[in-house]
PDB file of C-alpha atoms and ligand atoms in Angstrom:
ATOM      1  CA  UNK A 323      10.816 -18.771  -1.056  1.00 85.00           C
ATOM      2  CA  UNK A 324       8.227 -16.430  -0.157  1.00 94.00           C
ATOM      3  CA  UNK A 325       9.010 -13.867   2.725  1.00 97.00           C
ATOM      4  CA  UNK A 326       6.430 -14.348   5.823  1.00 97.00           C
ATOM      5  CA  UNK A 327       5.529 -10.819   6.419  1.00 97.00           C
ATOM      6  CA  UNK A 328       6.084 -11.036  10.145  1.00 98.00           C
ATOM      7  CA  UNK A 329       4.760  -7.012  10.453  1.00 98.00           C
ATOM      8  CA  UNK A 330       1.230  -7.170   8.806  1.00 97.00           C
ATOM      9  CA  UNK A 331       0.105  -9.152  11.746  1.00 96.00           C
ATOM     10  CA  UNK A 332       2.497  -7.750  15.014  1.00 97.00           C
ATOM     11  CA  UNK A 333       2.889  -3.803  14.347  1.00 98.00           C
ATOM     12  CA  UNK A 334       4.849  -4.019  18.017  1.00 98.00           C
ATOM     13  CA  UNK A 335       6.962  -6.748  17.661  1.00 98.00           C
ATOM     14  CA  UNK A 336      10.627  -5.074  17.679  1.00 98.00           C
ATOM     15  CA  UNK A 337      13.137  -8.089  16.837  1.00 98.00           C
ATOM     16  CA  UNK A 338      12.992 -11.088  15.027  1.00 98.00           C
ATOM     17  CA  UNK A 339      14.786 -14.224  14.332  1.00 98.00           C
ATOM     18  CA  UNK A 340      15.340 -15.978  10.865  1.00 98.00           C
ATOM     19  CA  UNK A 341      17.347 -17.100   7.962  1.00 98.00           C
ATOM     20  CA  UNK A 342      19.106 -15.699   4.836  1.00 97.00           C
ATOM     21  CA  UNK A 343      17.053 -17.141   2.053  1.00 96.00           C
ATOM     22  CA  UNK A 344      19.432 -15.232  -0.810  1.00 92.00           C
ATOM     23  CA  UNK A 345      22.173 -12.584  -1.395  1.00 92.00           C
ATOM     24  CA  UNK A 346      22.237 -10.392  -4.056  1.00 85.00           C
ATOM     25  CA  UNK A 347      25.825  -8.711  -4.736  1.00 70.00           C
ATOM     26  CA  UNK A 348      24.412  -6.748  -7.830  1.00 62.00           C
ATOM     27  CA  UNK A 349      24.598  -3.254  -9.217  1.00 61.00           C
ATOM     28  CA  UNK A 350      22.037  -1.818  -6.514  1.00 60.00           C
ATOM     29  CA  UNK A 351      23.730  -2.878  -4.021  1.00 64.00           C
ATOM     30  CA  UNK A 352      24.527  -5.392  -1.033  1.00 74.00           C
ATOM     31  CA  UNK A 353      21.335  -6.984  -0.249  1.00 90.00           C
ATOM     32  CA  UNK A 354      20.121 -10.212   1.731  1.00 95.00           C
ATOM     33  CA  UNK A 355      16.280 -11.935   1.151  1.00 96.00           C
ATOM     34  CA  UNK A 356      14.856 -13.234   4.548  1.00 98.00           C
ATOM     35  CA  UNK A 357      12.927 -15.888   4.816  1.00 98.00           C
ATOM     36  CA  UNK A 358      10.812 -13.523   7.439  1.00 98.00           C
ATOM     37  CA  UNK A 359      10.694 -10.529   8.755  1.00 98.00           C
ATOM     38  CA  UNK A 360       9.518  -7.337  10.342  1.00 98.00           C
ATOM     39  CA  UNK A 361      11.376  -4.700   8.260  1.00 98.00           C
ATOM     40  CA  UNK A 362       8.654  -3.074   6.438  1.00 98.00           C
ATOM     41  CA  UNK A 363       9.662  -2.847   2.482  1.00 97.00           C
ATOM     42  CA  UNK A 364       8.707   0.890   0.969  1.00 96.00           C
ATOM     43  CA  UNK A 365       4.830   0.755  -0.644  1.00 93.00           C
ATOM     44  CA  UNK A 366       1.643   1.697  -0.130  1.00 89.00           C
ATOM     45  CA  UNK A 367       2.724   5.757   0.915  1.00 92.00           C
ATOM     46  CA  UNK A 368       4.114   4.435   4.010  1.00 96.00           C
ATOM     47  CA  UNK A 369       8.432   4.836   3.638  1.00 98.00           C
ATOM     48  CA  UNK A 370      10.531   1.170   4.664  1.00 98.00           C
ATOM     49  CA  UNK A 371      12.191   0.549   7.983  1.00 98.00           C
ATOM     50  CA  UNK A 372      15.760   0.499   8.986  1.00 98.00           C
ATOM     51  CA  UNK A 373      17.387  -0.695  11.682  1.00 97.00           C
ATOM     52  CA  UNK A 374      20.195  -3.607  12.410  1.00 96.00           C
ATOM     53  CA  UNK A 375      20.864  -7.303  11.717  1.00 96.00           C
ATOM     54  CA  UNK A 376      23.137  -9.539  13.225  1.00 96.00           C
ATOM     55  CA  UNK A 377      24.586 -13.179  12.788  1.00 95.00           C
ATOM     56  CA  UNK A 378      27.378 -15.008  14.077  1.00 94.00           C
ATOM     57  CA  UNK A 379      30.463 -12.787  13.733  1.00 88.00           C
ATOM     58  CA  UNK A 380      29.260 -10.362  12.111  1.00 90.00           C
ATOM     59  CA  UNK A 381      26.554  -6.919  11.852  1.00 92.00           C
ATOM     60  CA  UNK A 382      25.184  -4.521   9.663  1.00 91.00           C
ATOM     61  CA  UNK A 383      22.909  -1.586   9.417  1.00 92.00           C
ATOM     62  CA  UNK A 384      19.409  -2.003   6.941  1.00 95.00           C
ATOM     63  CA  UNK A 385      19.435   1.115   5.482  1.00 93.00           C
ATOM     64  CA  UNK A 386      16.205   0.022   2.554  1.00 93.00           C
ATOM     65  CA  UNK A 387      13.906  -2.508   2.521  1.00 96.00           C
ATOM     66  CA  UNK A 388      12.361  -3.662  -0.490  1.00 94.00           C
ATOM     67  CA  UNK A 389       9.804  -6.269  -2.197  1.00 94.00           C
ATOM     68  CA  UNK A 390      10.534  -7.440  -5.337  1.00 91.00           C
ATOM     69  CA  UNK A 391       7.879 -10.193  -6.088  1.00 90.00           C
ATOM     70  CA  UNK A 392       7.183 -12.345  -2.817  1.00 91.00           C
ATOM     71  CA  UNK A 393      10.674 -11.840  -1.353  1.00 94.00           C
ATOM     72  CA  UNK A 394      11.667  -8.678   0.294  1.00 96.00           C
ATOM     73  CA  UNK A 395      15.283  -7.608  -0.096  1.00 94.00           C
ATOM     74  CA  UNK A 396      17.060  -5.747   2.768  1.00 95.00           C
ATOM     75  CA  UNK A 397      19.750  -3.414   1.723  1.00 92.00           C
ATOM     76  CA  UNK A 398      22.958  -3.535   4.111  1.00 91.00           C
ATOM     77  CA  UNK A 399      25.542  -0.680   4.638  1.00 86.00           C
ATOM     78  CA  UNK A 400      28.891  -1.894   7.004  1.00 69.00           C
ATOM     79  CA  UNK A 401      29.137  -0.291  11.194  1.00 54.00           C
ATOM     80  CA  UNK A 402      30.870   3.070   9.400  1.00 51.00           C
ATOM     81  CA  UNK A 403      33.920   0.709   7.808  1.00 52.00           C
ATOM     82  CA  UNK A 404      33.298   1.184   4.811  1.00 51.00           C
ATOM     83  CA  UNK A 405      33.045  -2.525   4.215  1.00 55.00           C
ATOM     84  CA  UNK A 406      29.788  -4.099   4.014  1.00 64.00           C
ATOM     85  CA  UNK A 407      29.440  -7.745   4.225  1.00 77.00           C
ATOM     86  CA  UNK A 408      26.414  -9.818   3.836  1.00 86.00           C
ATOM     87  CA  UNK A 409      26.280 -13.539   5.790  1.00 91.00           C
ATOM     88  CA  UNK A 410      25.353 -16.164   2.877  1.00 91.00           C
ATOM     89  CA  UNK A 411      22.178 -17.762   1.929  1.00 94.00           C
ATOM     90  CA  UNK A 412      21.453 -20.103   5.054  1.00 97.00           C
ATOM     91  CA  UNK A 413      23.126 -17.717   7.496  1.00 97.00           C
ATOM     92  CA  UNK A 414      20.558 -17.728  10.649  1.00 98.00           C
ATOM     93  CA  UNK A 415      20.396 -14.041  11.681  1.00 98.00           C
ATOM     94  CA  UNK A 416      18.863 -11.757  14.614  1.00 98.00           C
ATOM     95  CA  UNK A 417      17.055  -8.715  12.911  1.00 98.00           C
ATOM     96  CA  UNK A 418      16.187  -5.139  15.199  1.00 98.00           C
ATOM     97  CA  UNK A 419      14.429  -2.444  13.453  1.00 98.00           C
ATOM     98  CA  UNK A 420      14.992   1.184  14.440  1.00 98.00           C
ATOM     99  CA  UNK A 421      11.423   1.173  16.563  1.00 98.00           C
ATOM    100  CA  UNK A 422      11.516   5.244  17.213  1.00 98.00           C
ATOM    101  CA  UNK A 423      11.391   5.527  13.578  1.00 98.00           C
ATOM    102  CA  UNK A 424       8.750   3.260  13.329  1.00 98.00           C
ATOM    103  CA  UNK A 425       6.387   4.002  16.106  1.00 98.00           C
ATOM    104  CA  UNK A 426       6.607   7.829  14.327  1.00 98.00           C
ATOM    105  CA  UNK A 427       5.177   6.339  10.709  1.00 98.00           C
ATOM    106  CA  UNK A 428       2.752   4.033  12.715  1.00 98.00           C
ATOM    107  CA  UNK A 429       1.548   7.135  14.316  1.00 98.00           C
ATOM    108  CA  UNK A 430       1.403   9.047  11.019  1.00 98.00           C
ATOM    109  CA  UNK A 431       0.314   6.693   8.884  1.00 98.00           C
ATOM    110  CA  UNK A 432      -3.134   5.734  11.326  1.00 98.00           C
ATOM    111  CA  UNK A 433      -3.260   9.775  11.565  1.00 98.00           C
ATOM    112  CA  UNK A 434      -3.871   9.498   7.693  1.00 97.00           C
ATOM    113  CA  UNK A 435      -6.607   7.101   8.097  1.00 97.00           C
ATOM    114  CA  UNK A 436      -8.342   9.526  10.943  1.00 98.00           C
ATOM    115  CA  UNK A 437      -7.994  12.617   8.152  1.00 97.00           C
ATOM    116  CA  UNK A 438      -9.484  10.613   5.720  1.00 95.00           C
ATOM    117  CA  UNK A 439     -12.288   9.315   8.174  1.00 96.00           C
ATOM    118  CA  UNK A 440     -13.056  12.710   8.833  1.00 97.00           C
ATOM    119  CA  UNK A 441     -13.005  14.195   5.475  1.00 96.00           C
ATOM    120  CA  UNK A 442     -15.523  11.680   4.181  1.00 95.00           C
ATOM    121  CA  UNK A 443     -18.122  12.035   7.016  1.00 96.00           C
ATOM    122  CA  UNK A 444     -17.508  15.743   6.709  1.00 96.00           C
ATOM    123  CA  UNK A 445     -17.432  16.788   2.997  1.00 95.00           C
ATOM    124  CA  UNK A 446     -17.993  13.131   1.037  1.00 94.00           C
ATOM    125  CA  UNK A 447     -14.892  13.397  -0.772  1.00 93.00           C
ATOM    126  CA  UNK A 448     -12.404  10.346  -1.341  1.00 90.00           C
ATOM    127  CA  UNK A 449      -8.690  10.438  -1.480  1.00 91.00           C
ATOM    128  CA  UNK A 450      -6.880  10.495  -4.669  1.00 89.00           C
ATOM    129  CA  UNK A 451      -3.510  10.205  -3.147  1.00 90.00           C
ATOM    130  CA  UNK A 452      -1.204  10.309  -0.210  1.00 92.00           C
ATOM    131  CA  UNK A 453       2.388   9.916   1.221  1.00 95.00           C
ATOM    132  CA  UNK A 454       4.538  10.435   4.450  1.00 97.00           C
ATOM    133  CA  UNK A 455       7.378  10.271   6.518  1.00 98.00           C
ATOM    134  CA  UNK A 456       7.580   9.801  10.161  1.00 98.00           C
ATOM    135  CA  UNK A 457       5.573  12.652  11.759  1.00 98.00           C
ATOM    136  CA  UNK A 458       4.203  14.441   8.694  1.00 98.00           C
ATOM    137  CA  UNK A 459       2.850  13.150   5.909  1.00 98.00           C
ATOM    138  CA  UNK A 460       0.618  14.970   3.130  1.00 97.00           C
ATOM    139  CA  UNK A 461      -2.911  13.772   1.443  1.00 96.00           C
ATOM    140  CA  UNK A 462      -5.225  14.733  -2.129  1.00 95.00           C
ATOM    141  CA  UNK A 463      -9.163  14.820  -1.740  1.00 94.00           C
ATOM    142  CA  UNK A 464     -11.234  15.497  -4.595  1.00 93.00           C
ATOM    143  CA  UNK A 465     -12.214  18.661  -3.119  1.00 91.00           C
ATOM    144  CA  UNK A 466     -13.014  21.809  -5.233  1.00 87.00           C
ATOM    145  CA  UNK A 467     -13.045  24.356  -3.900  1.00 88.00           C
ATOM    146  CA  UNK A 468     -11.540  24.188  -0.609  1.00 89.00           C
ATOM    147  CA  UNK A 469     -14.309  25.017   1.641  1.00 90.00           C
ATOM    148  CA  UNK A 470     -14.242  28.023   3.967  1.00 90.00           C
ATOM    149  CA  UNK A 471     -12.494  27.438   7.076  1.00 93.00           C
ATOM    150  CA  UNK A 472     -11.299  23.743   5.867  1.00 94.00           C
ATOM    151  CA  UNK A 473      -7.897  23.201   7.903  1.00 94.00           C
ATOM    152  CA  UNK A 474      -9.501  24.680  11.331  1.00 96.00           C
ATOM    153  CA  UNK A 475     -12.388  22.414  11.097  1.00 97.00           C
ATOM    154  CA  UNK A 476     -10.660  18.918   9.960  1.00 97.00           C
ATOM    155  CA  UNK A 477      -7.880  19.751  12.516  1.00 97.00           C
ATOM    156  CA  UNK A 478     -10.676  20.045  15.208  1.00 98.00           C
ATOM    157  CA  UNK A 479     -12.659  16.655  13.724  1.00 98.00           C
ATOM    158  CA  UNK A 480      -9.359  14.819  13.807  1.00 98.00           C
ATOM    159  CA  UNK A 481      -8.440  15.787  17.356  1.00 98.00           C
ATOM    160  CA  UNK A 482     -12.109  14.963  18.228  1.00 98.00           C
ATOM    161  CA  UNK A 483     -11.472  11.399  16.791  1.00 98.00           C
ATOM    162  CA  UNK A 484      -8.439  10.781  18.547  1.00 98.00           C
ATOM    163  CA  UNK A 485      -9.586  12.092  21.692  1.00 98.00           C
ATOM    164  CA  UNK A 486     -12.408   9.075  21.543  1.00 98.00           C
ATOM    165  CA  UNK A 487      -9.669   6.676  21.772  1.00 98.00           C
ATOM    166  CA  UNK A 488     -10.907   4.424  18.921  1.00 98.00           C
ATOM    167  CA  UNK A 489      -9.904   0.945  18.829  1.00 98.00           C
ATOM    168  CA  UNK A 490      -7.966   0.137  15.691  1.00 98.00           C
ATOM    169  CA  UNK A 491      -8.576  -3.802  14.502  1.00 97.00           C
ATOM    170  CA  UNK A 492      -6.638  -5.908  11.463  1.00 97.00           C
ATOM    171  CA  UNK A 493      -8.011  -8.535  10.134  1.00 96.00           C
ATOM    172  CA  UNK A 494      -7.818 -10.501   6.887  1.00 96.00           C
ATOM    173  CA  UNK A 495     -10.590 -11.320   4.916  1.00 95.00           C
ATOM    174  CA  UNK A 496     -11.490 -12.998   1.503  1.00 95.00           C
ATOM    175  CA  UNK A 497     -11.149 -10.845  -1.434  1.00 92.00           C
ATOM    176  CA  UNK A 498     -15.086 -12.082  -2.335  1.00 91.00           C
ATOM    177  CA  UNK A 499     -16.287 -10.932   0.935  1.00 93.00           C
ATOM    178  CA  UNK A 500     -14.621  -7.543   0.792  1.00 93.00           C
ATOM    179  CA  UNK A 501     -15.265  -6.033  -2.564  1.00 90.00           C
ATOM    180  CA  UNK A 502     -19.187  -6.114  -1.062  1.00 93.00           C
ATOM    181  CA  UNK A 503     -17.991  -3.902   2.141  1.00 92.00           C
ATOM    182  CA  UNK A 504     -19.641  -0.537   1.708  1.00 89.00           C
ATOM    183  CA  UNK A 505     -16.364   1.083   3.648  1.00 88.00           C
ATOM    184  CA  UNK A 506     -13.975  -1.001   1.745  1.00 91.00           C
ATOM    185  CA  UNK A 507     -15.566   0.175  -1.625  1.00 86.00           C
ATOM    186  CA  UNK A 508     -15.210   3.624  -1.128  1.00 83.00           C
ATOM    187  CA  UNK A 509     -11.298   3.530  -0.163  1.00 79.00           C
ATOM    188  CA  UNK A 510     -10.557   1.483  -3.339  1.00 81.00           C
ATOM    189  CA  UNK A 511     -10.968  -2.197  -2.781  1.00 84.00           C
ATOM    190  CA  UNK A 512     -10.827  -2.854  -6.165  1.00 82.00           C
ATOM    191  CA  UNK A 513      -7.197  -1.660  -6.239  1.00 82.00           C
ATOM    192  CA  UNK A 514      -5.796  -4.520  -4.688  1.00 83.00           C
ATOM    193  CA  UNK A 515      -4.932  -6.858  -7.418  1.00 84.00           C
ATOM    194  CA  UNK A 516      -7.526  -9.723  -8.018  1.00 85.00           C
ATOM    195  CA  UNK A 517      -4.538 -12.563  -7.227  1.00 86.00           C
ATOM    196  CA  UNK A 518      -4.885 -11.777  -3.672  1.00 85.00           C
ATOM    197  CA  UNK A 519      -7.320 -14.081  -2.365  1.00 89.00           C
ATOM    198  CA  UNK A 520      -7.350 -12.389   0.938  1.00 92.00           C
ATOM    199  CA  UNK A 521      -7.421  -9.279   2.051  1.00 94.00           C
ATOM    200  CA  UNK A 522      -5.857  -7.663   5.032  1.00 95.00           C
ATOM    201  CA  UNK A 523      -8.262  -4.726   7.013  1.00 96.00           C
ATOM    202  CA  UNK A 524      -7.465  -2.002   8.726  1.00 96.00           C
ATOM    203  CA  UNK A 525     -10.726  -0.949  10.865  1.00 97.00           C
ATOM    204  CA  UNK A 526     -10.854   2.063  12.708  1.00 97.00           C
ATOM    205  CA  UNK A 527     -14.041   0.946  15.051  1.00 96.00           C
ATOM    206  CA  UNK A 528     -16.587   3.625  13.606  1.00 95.00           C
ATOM    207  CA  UNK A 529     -14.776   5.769  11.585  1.00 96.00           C
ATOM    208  CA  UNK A 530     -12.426   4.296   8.457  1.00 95.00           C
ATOM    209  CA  UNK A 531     -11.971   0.735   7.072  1.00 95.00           C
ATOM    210  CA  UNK A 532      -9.582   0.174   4.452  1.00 93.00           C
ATOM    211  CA  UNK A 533      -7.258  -2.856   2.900  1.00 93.00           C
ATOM    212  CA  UNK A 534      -4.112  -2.066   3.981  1.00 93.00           C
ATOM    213  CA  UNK A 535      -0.851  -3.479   4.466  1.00 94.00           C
ATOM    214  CA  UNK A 536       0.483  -0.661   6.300  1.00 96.00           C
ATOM    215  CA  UNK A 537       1.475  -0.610  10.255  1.00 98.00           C
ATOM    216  CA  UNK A 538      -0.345   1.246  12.427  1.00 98.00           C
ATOM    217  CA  UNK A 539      -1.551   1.939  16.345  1.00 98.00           C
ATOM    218  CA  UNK A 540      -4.019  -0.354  18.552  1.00 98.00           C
ATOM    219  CA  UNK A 541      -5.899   3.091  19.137  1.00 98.00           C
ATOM    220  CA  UNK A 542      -6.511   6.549  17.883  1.00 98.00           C
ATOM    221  CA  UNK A 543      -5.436   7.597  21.486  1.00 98.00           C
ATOM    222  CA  UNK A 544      -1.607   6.803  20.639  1.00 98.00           C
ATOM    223  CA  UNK A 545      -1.027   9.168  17.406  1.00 98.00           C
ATOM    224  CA  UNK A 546      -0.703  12.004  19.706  1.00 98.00           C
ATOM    225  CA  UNK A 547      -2.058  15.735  18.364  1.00 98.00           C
ATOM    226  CA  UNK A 548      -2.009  16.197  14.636  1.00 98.00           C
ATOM    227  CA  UNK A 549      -1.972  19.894  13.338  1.00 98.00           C
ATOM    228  CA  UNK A 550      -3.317  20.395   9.393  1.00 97.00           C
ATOM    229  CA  UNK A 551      -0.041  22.989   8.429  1.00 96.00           C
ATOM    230  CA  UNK A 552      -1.107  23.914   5.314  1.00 95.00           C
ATOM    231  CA  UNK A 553      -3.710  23.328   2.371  1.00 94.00           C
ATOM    232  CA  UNK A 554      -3.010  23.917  -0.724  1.00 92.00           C
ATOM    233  CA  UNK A 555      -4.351  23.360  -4.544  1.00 91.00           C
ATOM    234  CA  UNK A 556      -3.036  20.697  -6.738  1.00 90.00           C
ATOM    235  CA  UNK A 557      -5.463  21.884  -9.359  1.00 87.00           C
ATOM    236  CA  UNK A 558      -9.549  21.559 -10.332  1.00 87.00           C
ATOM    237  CA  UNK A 559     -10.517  18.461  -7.477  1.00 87.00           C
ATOM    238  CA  UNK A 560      -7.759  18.306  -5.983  1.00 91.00           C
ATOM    239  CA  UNK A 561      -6.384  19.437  -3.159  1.00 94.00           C
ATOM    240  CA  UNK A 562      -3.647  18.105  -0.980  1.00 96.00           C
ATOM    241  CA  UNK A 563      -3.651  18.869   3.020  1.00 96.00           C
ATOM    242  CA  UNK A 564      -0.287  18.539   5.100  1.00 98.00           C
ATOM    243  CA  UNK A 565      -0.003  16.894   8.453  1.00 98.00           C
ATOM    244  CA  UNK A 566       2.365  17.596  11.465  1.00 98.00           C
ATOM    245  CA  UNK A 567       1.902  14.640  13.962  1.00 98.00           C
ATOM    246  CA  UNK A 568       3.035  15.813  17.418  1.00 98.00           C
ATOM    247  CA  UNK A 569       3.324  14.298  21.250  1.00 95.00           C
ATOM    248  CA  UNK A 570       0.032  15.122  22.737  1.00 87.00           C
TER     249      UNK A 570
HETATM  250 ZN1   ZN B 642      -3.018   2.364   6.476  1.00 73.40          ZN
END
């Protein structure tokens, strides 16, 4: 059974309530498939979730969450015992994810989407790749060469950005409708693979649009202050610029 991928349409919602679909005992590990959930599963440049899941008589940490096909597999680790235990297929369970953690890569990963918002209006230069962790994260443009005074000035655009307090809107669209978006063309579209009939998008009101299956903030007002800590080249067209995400 197909996991219902609670997060792509609640980014806020904390815990959860649902069913062991399968447990896997295997080489990589102790894992259970849900039949829903909000755990985010690694992909995309944005890292998985952790946090806690519970049942009747027993608990145990999520310590990786990851899709394999349409199900996603969380990995659990035993309350510092030693002995981890998984409640069988069936098993109704109470899930919690680690929402600090979270709130951090939600704030990071939307900061990403500002940069590259920025960048384009800026200089016209895409992205050619990108990953983080909760308050930093690090981004390629096809830039060559870095222009003078780069990091000052996107630092200052981004800040600018979040200062306007844009409204940040998901919504899910079919795949024929978005390959024809201007925005959506130019952050890659076409990458998504054609069996996806629709497509979920992540619209920062007047600045970036991308598909995305990410988590991120209702606003630009709630990433906080993001400093650009270093630039550096990655060779001819491209260069990769590192983020700090900090409380405003
Ligand atoms: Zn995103």
């Amino acid at each position: 059974m197909p996991t219902d991928l609670a997060f792509l349409h609640d980014a806020y919602a904390r815990t959860f309530d649902t069913v062991v679909s399968h447990v896997d005992r295997g080489d990589d590990g102790l894992g259970v498939a849900l039949e829903r959930t909000l755990f985010y599963p690694t992909g995309g440049g944005q890292p998985h979730d952790v946090g806690v899941l519970r049942w009747d008589g027993g608990s145990a940490r999520v310590t990786d969450v990851r899709k394999q096909g349409d199900e996603v597999w969380h990995r659990l680790d035993g309350n510092g015992d030693g002995a981890a235990v998984a409640p069988p297929a069936g098993t109704p369970v109470h899930g919690e994810i680690d929402w600090e953690r979270r709130y951090q890569l939600m704030r990071t990963h939307t900061a990403l989407h500002v940069l590259c918002g920025v960048i384009w209006n800026e200089w016209g230069v895409p992205v050619t790749g990108g990953n983080m962790e909760p308050l930093a994260a690090r981004m390629d443009f096809e830039l060559d060469p870095t222009p003078e005074g780069f990091g000052a000035r996107a630092e200052s655009l981004v800040a600018a950005e979040i200062a306007a307090d844009r409204p940040i809107q998901v919504s899910f669209i079919p795949r024929a409708e978005a390959v024809l978006d201007e925005a959506l063309i130019r952050t890659k579209v076409n990458l998504v693979p054609e069996s996806v009939a629709e497509i979920r998008v992540v619209d920062i009101v007047g600045l970036d649009k991308q598909a995305d299956g990410g988590t991120h903030v209702r606003s630009t007002g709630e990433v906080g202050r993001v400093r650009v800590v270093k630039t550096e080249s990655k060779g001819k067209g491209n260069k990769r610029v590192r983020i700090a995400v900090e409380d405003a």
